[in-house]
Amino acid sequence: MAKNRSINPFSKVNDDTGFGSRDNYGGRFINRDGTFNIRKEGQGFWQRFSLFQSMLNLPLWRFALMIFLFFIGINLLFTIIYLTLGVDQFVGLLANNRWAEIKEIYFFSTETFTTVGYGRVNPIGDGANFVASIEAMCGFISFAIVTGLIYVRFAKPTSYLVFSDHAVITPYKGGTGLMFRFVSYKDNHTLTDLDIRVNAALLLQENGQSVYKFYDLALERSKVDSLPMNWTVVHPIDDKSPLMGFAEDDIKAADLEVYVLVRGFDDVFSNFVLRRTSYTYQEIQFNRKFVPMYHESEDGKTTIVELNKLNEHQMIEPKVNLVEK
């Protein structure tokens, strides 16, 4: 491991990131998908678990599967209850064997749960009628909850932003710069009034101890009016940058992580959305530059943004390192 470099004294320290300075962190601070790399312990699972939040954030296929499995499971439960009470509690059954009875009672349960009630099979016993009334109540409560979840999932503001897999350090205005880029990949979700903040976490030696220090990274442009195409974020590595003089071994020794926060207004949701991500030193490449993502159409009447080129970058020759100060 390379020896920790001294930090540019003109760098702006940020003590308001919400992360402590101790060095006993496991892995990165922010995952690439924007979630915090934190696992909470010390209290029971059900005290920490939020079913509502989990259902809102499940992938669509898992959400649909959960609804389907819930519907099958609760009707199987009521079917078992009805069979325990006995099939003599019902009229209209055409079954002539046990398996056929199970199927008919199961479908009666689904009709009761959904309040469809086709009418051929009916409960006549007090026990079956009582259970059927409870099931009908569970049915309309369940559908109210599911309807609310579906509405919130569709209406929830979502930042349809995707970031480049790597950040690069490349020549910039006679010096060097740290760059990464992102793009809004959904049609019609053009963000306006965008604001971006970038911080660097560095593991340094202070009074004989390893501590994390956080620094604001000044950007070439921290605000843009709108994002119809991609945006390459540039941090000039100059006299005010905490990365001044750092080479590849130095950022590895300092366990560098670049924390990114983007916030903008989405016209479709008529609300602000935000997105987080981070780049660790393994995801920062030296002597590379991004290739252009957009070009003029063949008829010259529009601009084509090639989303598949977001992560494309190429080597720069001759090899460039950050200049020692």
Tab-separated table of C-alpha atoms in Angstrom:
chain	number	residue	atom	x	y	z
A	1	MET	CA	0.000	0.000	0.000
A	2	ALA	CA	1.271	3.422	-0.913
A	3	LYS	CA	1.996	5.966	1.780
A	4	ASN	CA	-0.801	8.466	2.399
A	5	ARG	CA	-0.165	11.798	0.744
A	6	SER	CA	-0.727	15.076	2.503
A	7	ILE	CA	-3.945	16.834	1.497
A	8	ASN	CA	-3.996	20.169	-0.249
A	9	PRO	CA	-4.524	22.663	2.635
A	10	PHE	CA	-6.752	24.814	0.417
A	11	SER	CA	-9.318	22.005	0.056
A	12	LYS	CA	-12.755	22.584	1.551
A	13	VAL	CA	-13.597	20.072	4.280
A	14	ASN	CA	-17.219	18.929	4.504
A	15	ASP	CA	-18.270	17.758	7.985
A	16	ASP	CA	-21.965	17.577	7.091
A	17	THR	CA	-22.081	14.357	5.056
A	18	GLY	CA	-23.697	12.347	7.847
A	19	PHE	CA	-20.801	9.873	7.973
A	20	GLY	CA	-18.451	9.655	10.916
A	21	SER	CA	-14.690	10.017	10.730
A	22	ARG	CA	-13.683	6.686	12.280
A	23	ASP	CA	-12.006	4.145	10.025
A	24	ASN	CA	-14.074	1.091	11.024
A	25	TYR	CA	-16.365	1.186	8.004
A	26	GLY	CA	-16.983	-1.978	6.024
A	27	GLY	CA	-16.681	-1.513	2.276
A	28	ARG	CA	-18.021	1.565	0.538
A	29	PHE	CA	-20.241	4.276	1.997
A	30	ILE	CA	-22.784	4.364	-0.864
A	31	ASN	CA	-23.665	1.459	-3.134
A	32	ARG	CA	-23.740	2.031	-6.871
A	33	ASP	CA	-27.548	1.896	-6.875
A	34	GLY	CA	-27.660	4.800	-4.413
A	35	THR	CA	-28.539	2.835	-1.277
A	36	PHE	CA	-26.472	3.271	1.862
A	37	ASN	CA	-24.107	0.384	2.565
A	38	ILE	CA	-25.500	-0.053	6.080
A	39	ARG	CA	-27.015	-2.974	7.967
A	40	LYS	CA	-28.769	-2.158	11.237
A	41	GLU	CA	-28.730	-4.544	14.171
A	42	GLY	CA	-29.541	-4.433	17.875
A	43	GLN	CA	-33.336	-4.524	17.620
A	44	GLY	CA	-35.772	-7.157	16.457
A	45	PHE	CA	-36.418	-7.709	12.779
A	46	TRP	CA	-40.055	-6.658	12.943
A	47	GLN	CA	-39.106	-3.377	14.632
A	48	ARG	CA	-36.801	-2.564	11.747
A	49	PHE	CA	-38.833	-4.016	8.890
A	50	SER	CA	-41.304	-1.873	6.939
A	51	LEU	CA	-43.687	-3.952	4.820
A	52	PHE	CA	-45.069	-0.858	3.086
A	53	GLN	CA	-41.628	0.429	2.110
A	54	SER	CA	-40.527	-3.028	0.980
A	55	MET	CA	-43.587	-3.481	-1.244
A	56	LEU	CA	-43.036	-0.056	-2.805
A	57	ASN	CA	-39.437	-0.813	-3.681
A	58	LEU	CA	-39.741	-4.381	-4.909
A	59	PRO	CA	-39.007	-4.897	-8.613
A	60	LEU	CA	-42.255	-5.054	-10.576
A	61	TRP	CA	-42.015	-8.792	-11.255
A	62	ARG	CA	-41.472	-9.531	-7.567
A	63	PHE	CA	-44.340	-7.251	-6.576
A	64	ALA	CA	-46.685	-9.044	-9.007
A	65	LEU	CA	-45.432	-12.436	-7.785
A	66	MET	CA	-46.045	-11.435	-4.146
A	67	ILE	CA	-49.628	-10.404	-4.964
A	68	PHE	CA	-50.219	-13.656	-6.846
A	69	LEU	CA	-48.753	-15.825	-4.078
A	70	PHE	CA	-50.756	-13.946	-1.434
A	71	PHE	CA	-53.970	-14.543	-3.369
A	72	ILE	CA	-53.236	-18.260	-3.782
A	73	GLY	CA	-52.076	-18.652	-0.187
A	74	ILE	CA	-54.977	-16.931	1.561
A	75	ASN	CA	-57.524	-18.851	-0.501
A	76	LEU	CA	-55.782	-22.124	0.337
A	77	LEU	CA	-55.993	-21.138	4.005
A	78	PHE	CA	-59.730	-20.499	3.804
A	79	THR	CA	-60.195	-23.695	1.803
A	80	ILE	CA	-58.595	-25.667	4.626
A	81	ILE	CA	-60.893	-23.969	7.135
A	82	TYR	CA	-63.988	-24.765	5.062
A	83	LEU	CA	-62.929	-28.396	4.619
A	84	THR	CA	-62.287	-28.657	8.345
A	85	LEU	CA	-65.866	-27.471	8.980
A	86	GLY	CA	-67.104	-30.087	6.516
A	87	VAL	CA	-68.587	-30.065	3.020
A	88	ASP	CA	-72.030	-30.622	4.538
A	89	GLN	CA	-71.936	-26.902	5.370
A	90	PHE	CA	-72.421	-26.173	1.650
A	91	VAL	CA	-75.063	-26.769	-1.014
A	92	GLY	CA	-74.617	-26.891	-4.764
A	93	LEU	CA	-71.513	-29.095	-4.809
A	94	LEU	CA	-71.286	-31.411	-7.832
A	95	ALA	CA	-68.149	-33.216	-6.692
A	96	ASN	CA	-68.147	-36.998	-6.455
A	97	ASN	CA	-64.647	-37.446	-4.954
A	98	ARG	CA	-62.401	-35.716	-2.409
A	99	TRP	CA	-60.156	-33.963	-4.928
A	100	ALA	CA	-63.179	-32.534	-6.741
A	101	GLU	CA	-64.576	-31.307	-3.404
A	102	ILE	CA	-61.290	-29.531	-2.640
A	103	LYS	CA	-61.336	-27.828	-6.032
A	104	GLU	CA	-64.928	-26.673	-5.697
A	105	ILE	CA	-64.385	-25.327	-2.183
A	106	TYR	CA	-61.192	-23.571	-3.316
A	107	PHE	CA	-62.980	-21.832	-6.181
A	108	PHE	CA	-65.844	-20.942	-3.829
A	109	SER	CA	-63.208	-19.315	-1.616
A	110	THR	CA	-61.799	-17.259	-4.522
A	111	GLU	CA	-65.310	-16.133	-5.474
A	112	THR	CA	-66.034	-15.108	-1.895
A	113	PHE	CA	-62.674	-13.354	-1.452
A	114	THR	CA	-63.188	-11.321	-4.621
A	115	THR	CA	-66.927	-10.835	-3.848
A	116	VAL	CA	-67.764	-12.285	-7.287
A	117	GLY	CA	-70.147	-14.890	-5.888
A	118	TYR	CA	-71.298	-16.898	-8.920
A	119	GLY	CA	-73.975	-18.542	-6.809
A	120	ARG	CA	-73.945	-22.302	-7.471
A	121	VAL	CA	-72.087	-23.244	-4.276
A	122	ASN	CA	-73.483	-21.595	-1.153
A	123	PRO	CA	-72.757	-21.943	2.563
A	124	ILE	CA	-75.716	-23.072	4.666
A	125	GLY	CA	-74.077	-23.880	7.988
A	126	ASP	CA	-73.494	-21.190	10.592
A	127	GLY	CA	-69.762	-21.944	10.705
A	128	ALA	CA	-69.284	-21.713	6.949
A	129	ASN	CA	-71.364	-18.530	6.741
A	130	PHE	CA	-69.335	-16.915	9.520
A	131	VAL	CA	-66.018	-17.827	7.867
A	132	ALA	CA	-67.318	-16.642	4.484
A	133	SER	CA	-68.242	-13.269	5.981
A	134	ILE	CA	-64.752	-12.929	7.466
A	135	GLU	CA	-63.209	-13.890	4.119
A	136	ALA	CA	-65.303	-11.325	2.258
A	137	MET	CA	-64.127	-8.648	4.693
A	138	CYS	CA	-60.497	-9.734	4.232
A	139	GLY	CA	-61.043	-9.596	0.475
A	140	PHE	CA	-62.179	-6.002	0.193
A	141	ILE	CA	-59.554	-4.858	2.730
A	142	SER	CA	-56.831	-6.661	0.755
A	143	PHE	CA	-57.952	-5.146	-2.533
A	144	ALA	CA	-58.009	-1.683	-0.978
A	145	ILE	CA	-54.427	-2.151	0.245
A	146	VAL	CA	-53.209	-3.557	-3.081
A	147	THR	CA	-54.931	-0.758	-5.007
A	148	GLY	CA	-53.177	1.789	-2.796
A	149	LEU	CA	-49.804	0.101	-3.282
A	150	ILE	CA	-50.246	-0.022	-7.053
A	151	TYR	CA	-51.243	3.638	-7.169
A	152	VAL	CA	-48.284	4.731	-5.035
A	153	ARG	CA	-45.856	2.624	-7.083
A	154	PHE	CA	-47.049	4.290	-10.299
A	155	ALA	CA	-47.230	7.786	-8.798
A	156	LYS	CA	-43.991	7.642	-6.806
A	157	PRO	CA	-41.424	10.061	-8.289
A	158	THR	CA	-38.534	8.054	-9.682
A	159	SER	CA	-35.247	9.393	-10.979
A	160	TYR	CA	-34.658	7.637	-14.270
A	161	LEU	CA	-30.962	8.418	-14.227
A	162	VAL	CA	-28.138	6.019	-14.988
A	163	PHE	CA	-24.490	6.780	-14.229
A	164	SER	CA	-21.387	5.649	-16.060
A	165	ASP	CA	-19.792	2.542	-14.570
A	166	HIS	CA	-16.471	4.327	-14.142
A	167	ALA	CA	-15.165	7.784	-13.433
A	168	VAL	CA	-12.054	8.818	-15.326
A	169	ILE	CA	-9.115	11.108	-14.698
A	170	THR	CA	-8.169	12.816	-17.924
A	171	PRO	CA	-6.479	15.974	-19.262
A	172	TYR	CA	-8.584	19.066	-18.745
A	173	LYS	CA	-7.766	22.691	-19.598
A	174	GLY	CA	-4.013	22.309	-19.307
A	175	GLY	CA	-4.278	20.170	-16.175
A	176	THR	CA	-6.354	17.155	-15.246
A	177	GLY	CA	-9.916	16.538	-14.164
A	178	LEU	CA	-12.039	13.868	-12.547
A	179	MET	CA	-15.047	13.111	-14.741
A	180	PHE	CA	-18.087	10.882	-14.809
A	181	ARG	CA	-21.366	11.209	-16.659
A	182	PHE	CA	-25.006	10.312	-16.454
A	183	VAL	CA	-28.124	10.474	-18.600
A	184	SER	CA	-31.906	10.383	-18.184
A	185	TYR	CA	-32.890	7.264	-20.127
A	186	LYS	CA	-36.706	7.554	-20.133
A	187	ASP	CA	-38.487	9.352	-22.956
A	188	ASN	CA	-40.235	12.563	-21.851
A	189	HIS	CA	-38.604	12.488	-18.393
A	190	THR	CA	-36.427	15.507	-19.075
A	191	LEU	CA	-35.196	16.933	-15.779
A	192	THR	CA	-34.950	20.671	-15.192
A	193	ASP	CA	-33.234	22.799	-12.554
A	194	LEU	CA	-30.628	20.125	-11.849
A	195	ASP	CA	-28.277	20.461	-8.907
A	196	ILE	CA	-25.331	18.153	-8.264
A	197	ARG	CA	-23.051	17.782	-5.264
A	198	VAL	CA	-19.898	15.672	-5.198
A	199	ASN	CA	-17.796	14.803	-2.149
A	200	ALA	CA	-14.619	12.802	-1.732
A	201	ALA	CA	-13.994	10.513	1.245
A	202	LEU	CA	-10.298	9.968	2.023
A	203	LEU	CA	-8.720	7.770	4.706
A	204	LEU	CA	-5.923	9.841	6.241
A	205	GLN	CA	-3.525	9.739	9.166
A	206	GLU	CA	-4.301	12.232	11.901
A	207	ASN	CA	-2.522	12.238	15.267
A	208	GLY	CA	-1.321	8.714	14.604
A	209	GLN	CA	-4.832	7.407	13.836
A	210	SER	CA	-6.602	6.560	10.596
A	211	VAL	CA	-9.643	8.799	10.093
A	212	TYR	CA	-11.944	9.580	7.201
A	213	LYS	CA	-12.091	13.139	5.966
A	214	PHE	CA	-14.726	14.409	3.559
A	215	TYR	CA	-14.068	17.157	1.037
A	216	ASP	CA	-16.342	19.109	-1.271
A	217	LEU	CA	-15.232	18.667	-4.861
A	218	ALA	CA	-15.650	21.917	-6.761
A	219	LEU	CA	-17.276	21.299	-10.135
A	220	GLU	CA	-16.911	22.999	-13.472
A	221	ARG	CA	-20.700	23.281	-13.386
A	222	SER	CA	-22.857	22.265	-10.416
A	223	LYS	CA	-26.208	23.360	-11.903
A	224	VAL	CA	-27.841	23.039	-15.305
A	225	ASP	CA	-31.201	24.302	-16.487
A	226	SER	CA	-32.270	21.065	-18.171
A	227	LEU	CA	-31.005	17.585	-19.041
A	228	PRO	CA	-32.270	16.615	-22.500
A	229	MET	CA	-29.023	14.732	-23.245
A	230	ASN	CA	-26.180	13.399	-21.108
A	231	TRP	CA	-24.149	15.458	-18.656
A	232	THR	CA	-20.435	14.960	-18.046
A	233	VAL	CA	-19.592	16.143	-14.536
A	234	VAL	CA	-16.095	17.614	-14.237
A	235	HIS	CA	-14.063	18.250	-11.115
A	236	PRO	CA	-10.949	20.255	-12.099
A	237	ILE	CA	-7.961	18.950	-10.166
A	238	ASP	CA	-6.393	22.322	-9.430
A	239	ASP	CA	-4.849	24.227	-6.534
A	240	LYS	CA	-8.062	23.876	-4.486
A	241	SER	CA	-8.666	20.187	-5.108
A	242	PRO	CA	-7.962	17.613	-2.374
A	243	LEU	CA	-6.845	15.265	-5.174
A	244	MET	CA	-4.039	17.544	-6.328
A	245	GLY	CA	-0.909	15.464	-6.788
A	246	PHE	CA	-2.613	12.089	-6.253
A	247	ALA	CA	-1.564	9.184	-8.465
A	248	GLU	CA	-3.208	5.761	-8.732
A	249	ASP	CA	-1.355	4.326	-5.738
A	250	ASP	CA	-2.276	7.380	-3.663
A	251	ILE	CA	-6.039	7.105	-4.197
A	252	LYS	CA	-5.820	3.396	-3.353
A	253	ALA	CA	-3.901	4.096	-0.138
A	254	ALA	CA	-6.441	6.780	0.800
A	255	ASP	CA	-9.373	4.427	0.037
A	256	LEU	CA	-10.911	7.183	-2.095
A	257	GLU	CA	-14.665	7.147	-2.597
A	258	VAL	CA	-16.457	9.846	-4.578
A	259	TYR	CA	-20.021	10.386	-3.343
A	260	VAL	CA	-22.516	11.873	-5.827
A	261	LEU	CA	-25.951	13.406	-5.206
A	262	VAL	CA	-28.130	14.647	-8.093
A	263	ARG	CA	-31.460	16.444	-7.629
A	264	GLY	CA	-33.786	17.803	-10.309
A	265	PHE	CA	-37.415	18.558	-11.196
A	266	ASP	CA	-39.284	15.998	-13.303
A	267	ASP	CA	-42.174	17.486	-15.320
A	268	VAL	CA	-43.931	14.123	-15.625
A	269	PHE	CA	-44.194	13.668	-11.843
A	270	SER	CA	-44.389	17.430	-11.249
A	271	ASN	CA	-42.017	16.872	-8.368
A	272	PHE	CA	-38.334	16.791	-7.479
A	273	VAL	CA	-36.416	13.535	-7.745
A	274	LEU	CA	-32.960	12.652	-6.497
A	275	ARG	CA	-30.379	9.974	-7.109
A	276	ARG	CA	-27.210	8.948	-5.286
A	277	THR	CA	-24.236	6.886	-6.325
A	278	SER	CA	-20.535	6.629	-5.610
A	279	TYR	CA	-17.239	5.657	-7.211
A	280	THR	CA	-14.541	3.883	-5.215
A	281	TYR	CA	-10.876	4.008	-6.221
A	282	GLN	CA	-11.334	0.693	-8.112
A	283	GLU	CA	-13.949	2.419	-10.299
A	284	ILE	CA	-11.786	5.438	-11.165
A	285	GLN	CA	-9.580	4.955	-14.200
A	286	PHE	CA	-6.574	7.060	-15.138
A	287	ASN	CA	-5.602	8.117	-18.641
A	288	ARG	CA	-9.047	7.532	-20.144
A	289	LYS	CA	-11.596	9.789	-21.797
A	290	PHE	CA	-15.267	9.311	-22.593
A	291	VAL	CA	-16.349	8.946	-26.199
A	292	PRO	CA	-19.164	11.232	-27.471
A	293	MET	CA	-22.689	9.958	-26.875
A	294	TYR	CA	-24.676	12.040	-29.350
A	295	HIS	CA	-24.553	12.934	-33.018
A	296	GLU	CA	-26.613	14.559	-35.721
A	297	SER	CA	-29.218	12.444	-37.491
A	298	GLU	CA	-28.751	11.589	-41.166
A	299	ASP	CA	-31.353	14.120	-42.265
A	300	GLY	CA	-29.791	16.776	-40.046
A	301	LYS	CA	-33.095	17.529	-38.339
A	302	THR	CA	-32.527	16.050	-34.886
A	303	THR	CA	-29.892	14.904	-32.388
A	304	ILE	CA	-29.401	11.226	-31.577
A	305	VAL	CA	-28.358	10.313	-28.014
A	306	GLU	CA	-26.802	6.842	-27.959
A	307	LEU	CA	-27.553	5.527	-24.486
A	308	ASN	CA	-25.499	2.399	-25.120
A	309	LYS	CA	-22.350	4.539	-25.233
A	310	LEU	CA	-22.700	5.853	-21.677
A	311	ASN	CA	-19.870	3.633	-20.403
A	312	GLU	CA	-17.587	3.833	-23.416
A	313	HIS	CA	-14.205	5.442	-22.871
A	314	GLN	CA	-10.821	5.098	-24.502
A	315	MET	CA	-7.143	5.227	-23.610
A	316	ILE	CA	-5.221	8.476	-23.826
A	317	GLU	CA	-1.677	8.489	-25.127
A	318	PRO	CA	0.786	9.387	-23.839
A	319	LYS	CA	-0.101	8.127	-20.385
A	320	VAL	CA	-1.228	10.872	-18.019
A	321	ASN	CA	-0.919	10.930	-14.240
A	322	LEU	CA	-1.918	13.660	-11.868
A	323	VAL	CA	0.818	16.238	-11.733
A	324	GLU	CA	2.784	16.492	-8.507
A	325	LYS	CA	2.463	19.854	-6.875
